Amino acid sequence: VRLIVAAILPPRSHAVDDIVQETYLLAWRKLAGIRGGDDALAWFAAIARNLALNERRRHMRELRCRSPAEADIIERLAG
């Protein structure tokens, strides 16, 4: 799960651990909804992927709200 999330988020993102934890919590809450014939690993990976993509979108929106110079500095520090 951590590898999936880390591959999607910006390098050295502090959100990786938070997203991994959120993945486990969401999967636990939705566990009753998985059907017997479903591929549980694919389902779990999809949860991680979707949460990481949502976080990346949020991060990009946050950067767009900043001035170009400020966003450039933040991106250089992050990766």
PDB file of C-alpha atoms in Angstrom:
ATOM      1  CA  VAL A   1       0.000   0.000   0.000  1.00  0.00           C
ATOM      2  CA  ARG A   2       2.779   2.408   0.912  1.00  0.00           C
ATOM      3  CA  LEU A   3       4.503   1.839  -2.450  1.00  0.00           C
ATOM      4  CA  ILE A   4       1.312   2.644  -4.356  1.00  0.00           C
ATOM      5  CA  VAL A   5       0.740   5.835  -2.407  1.00  0.00           C
ATOM      6  CA  ALA A   6       4.388   6.937  -2.552  1.00  0.00           C
ATOM      7  CA  ALA A   7       4.473   6.427  -6.321  1.00  0.00           C
ATOM      8  CA  ILE A   8       1.554   8.830  -6.794  1.00  0.00           C
ATOM      9  CA  LEU A   9       2.364  11.590  -4.328  1.00  0.00           C
ATOM     10  CA  PRO A  10       5.181  14.114  -4.769  1.00  0.00           C
ATOM     11  CA  PRO A  11       8.609  12.938  -3.570  1.00  0.00           C
ATOM     12  CA  ARG A  12       9.164  13.275   0.171  1.00  0.00           C
ATOM     13  CA  SER A  13       5.496  14.032   0.708  1.00  0.00           C
ATOM     14  CA  HIS A  14       4.544  14.082   4.368  1.00  0.00           C
ATOM     15  CA  ALA A  15       1.080  12.855   3.435  1.00  0.00           C
ATOM     16  CA  VAL A  16       2.160   9.304   2.499  1.00  0.00           C
ATOM     17  CA  ASP A  17       1.745   7.860   6.002  1.00  0.00           C
ATOM     18  CA  ASP A  18      -1.563   9.675   6.475  1.00  0.00           C
ATOM     19  CA  ILE A  19      -2.943   8.293   3.205  1.00  0.00           C
ATOM     20  CA  VAL A  20      -1.766   4.765   4.051  1.00  0.00           C
ATOM     21  CA  GLN A  21      -3.534   4.978   7.402  1.00  0.00           C
ATOM     22  CA  GLU A  22      -6.660   6.397   5.763  1.00  0.00           C
ATOM     23  CA  THR A  23      -6.586   3.501   3.266  1.00  0.00           C
ATOM     24  CA  TYR A  24      -6.660   0.921   6.065  1.00  0.00           C
ATOM     25  CA  LEU A  25      -9.431   2.757   7.907  1.00  0.00           C
ATOM     26  CA  LEU A  26     -11.602   3.118   4.812  1.00  0.00           C
ATOM     27  CA  ALA A  27     -11.049  -0.507   3.793  1.00  0.00           C
ATOM     28  CA  TRP A  28     -12.013  -1.652   7.298  1.00  0.00           C
ATOM     29  CA  ARG A  29     -15.217   0.409   7.188  1.00  0.00           C
ATOM     30  CA  LYS A  30     -16.146  -0.869   3.712  1.00  0.00           C
ATOM     31  CA  LEU A  31     -15.086  -4.484   4.268  1.00  0.00           C
ATOM     32  CA  ALA A  32     -18.664  -5.711   4.548  1.00  0.00           C
ATOM     33  CA  GLY A  33     -19.355  -4.384   1.050  1.00  0.00           C
ATOM     34  CA  ILE A  34     -16.814  -6.578  -0.717  1.00  0.00           C
ATOM     35  CA  ARG A  35     -18.307  -9.611  -2.416  1.00  0.00           C
ATOM     36  CA  GLY A  36     -16.835 -13.104  -2.137  1.00  0.00           C
ATOM     37  CA  GLY A  37     -15.820 -13.275  -5.807  1.00  0.00           C
ATOM     38  CA  ASP A  38     -14.091  -9.891  -5.821  1.00  0.00           C
ATOM     39  CA  ASP A  39     -10.333  -9.580  -5.898  1.00  0.00           C
ATOM     40  CA  ALA A  40      -9.670  -8.162  -2.416  1.00  0.00           C
ATOM     41  CA  LEU A  41      -6.113  -7.121  -3.236  1.00  0.00           C
ATOM     42  CA  ALA A  42      -7.200  -5.156  -6.308  1.00  0.00           C
ATOM     43  CA  TRP A  43      -9.998  -3.568  -4.279  1.00  0.00           C
ATOM     44  CA  PHE A  44      -7.564  -2.567  -1.538  1.00  0.00           C
ATOM     45  CA  ALA A  45      -5.039  -1.196  -4.077  1.00  0.00           C
ATOM     46  CA  ALA A  46      -7.811   0.822  -5.740  1.00  0.00           C
ATOM     47  CA  ILE A  47      -8.689   2.446  -2.425  1.00  0.00           C
ATOM     48  CA  ALA A  48      -5.040   3.419  -1.891  1.00  0.00           C
ATOM     49  CA  ARG A  49      -4.707   4.700  -5.461  1.00  0.00           C
ATOM     50  CA  ASN A  50      -7.872   6.787  -5.287  1.00  0.00           C
ATOM     51  CA  LEU A  51      -7.002   8.350  -1.942  1.00  0.00           C
ATOM     52  CA  ALA A  52      -3.475   9.174  -3.166  1.00  0.00           C
ATOM     53  CA  LEU A  53      -4.811  10.719  -6.382  1.00  0.00           C
ATOM     54  CA  ASN A  54      -7.248  12.824  -4.365  1.00  0.00           C
ATOM     55  CA  GLU A  55      -4.379  14.036  -2.181  1.00  0.00           C
ATOM     56  CA  ARG A  56      -2.250  14.855  -5.225  1.00  0.00           C
ATOM     57  CA  ARG A  57      -5.124  16.867  -6.736  1.00  0.00           C
ATOM     58  CA  ARG A  58      -5.545  18.738  -3.455  1.00  0.00           C
ATOM     59  CA  HIS A  59      -1.824  19.462  -3.362  1.00  0.00           C
ATOM     60  CA  MET A  60      -1.855  20.775  -6.948  1.00  0.00           C
ATOM     61  CA  ARG A  61      -4.870  23.014  -6.236  1.00  0.00           C
ATOM     62  CA  GLU A  62      -3.043  24.399  -3.218  1.00  0.00           C
ATOM     63  CA  LEU A  63       0.008  25.183  -5.338  1.00  0.00           C
ATOM     64  CA  ARG A  64      -2.102  26.944  -7.981  1.00  0.00           C
ATOM     65  CA  CYS A  65      -3.501  29.231  -5.289  1.00  0.00           C
ATOM     66  CA  ARG A  66      -0.021  30.491  -4.495  1.00  0.00           C
ATOM     67  CA  SER A  67       2.050  32.961  -6.464  1.00  0.00           C
ATOM     68  CA  PRO A  68       4.215  31.347  -9.184  1.00  0.00           C
ATOM     69  CA  ALA A  69       7.427  32.188  -7.314  1.00  0.00           C
ATOM     70  CA  GLU A  70       6.126  30.729  -4.064  1.00  0.00           C
ATOM     71  CA  ALA A  71       4.872  27.574  -5.815  1.00  0.00           C
ATOM     72  CA  ASP A  72       8.262  27.133  -7.498  1.00  0.00           C
ATOM     73  CA  ILE A  73      10.098  27.328  -4.169  1.00  0.00           C
ATOM     74  CA  ILE A  74       7.721  24.809  -2.591  1.00  0.00           C
ATOM     75  CA  GLU A  75       8.136  22.374  -5.488  1.00  0.00           C
ATOM     76  CA  ARG A  76      11.941  22.623  -5.309  1.00  0.00           C
ATOM     77  CA  LEU A  77      11.902  21.949  -1.581  1.00  0.00           C
ATOM     78  CA  ALA A  78       9.523  19.010  -2.015  1.00  0.00           C
ATOM     79  CA  GLY A  79      11.514  17.239  -4.663  1.00  0.00           C
TER      80      GLY A  79
END
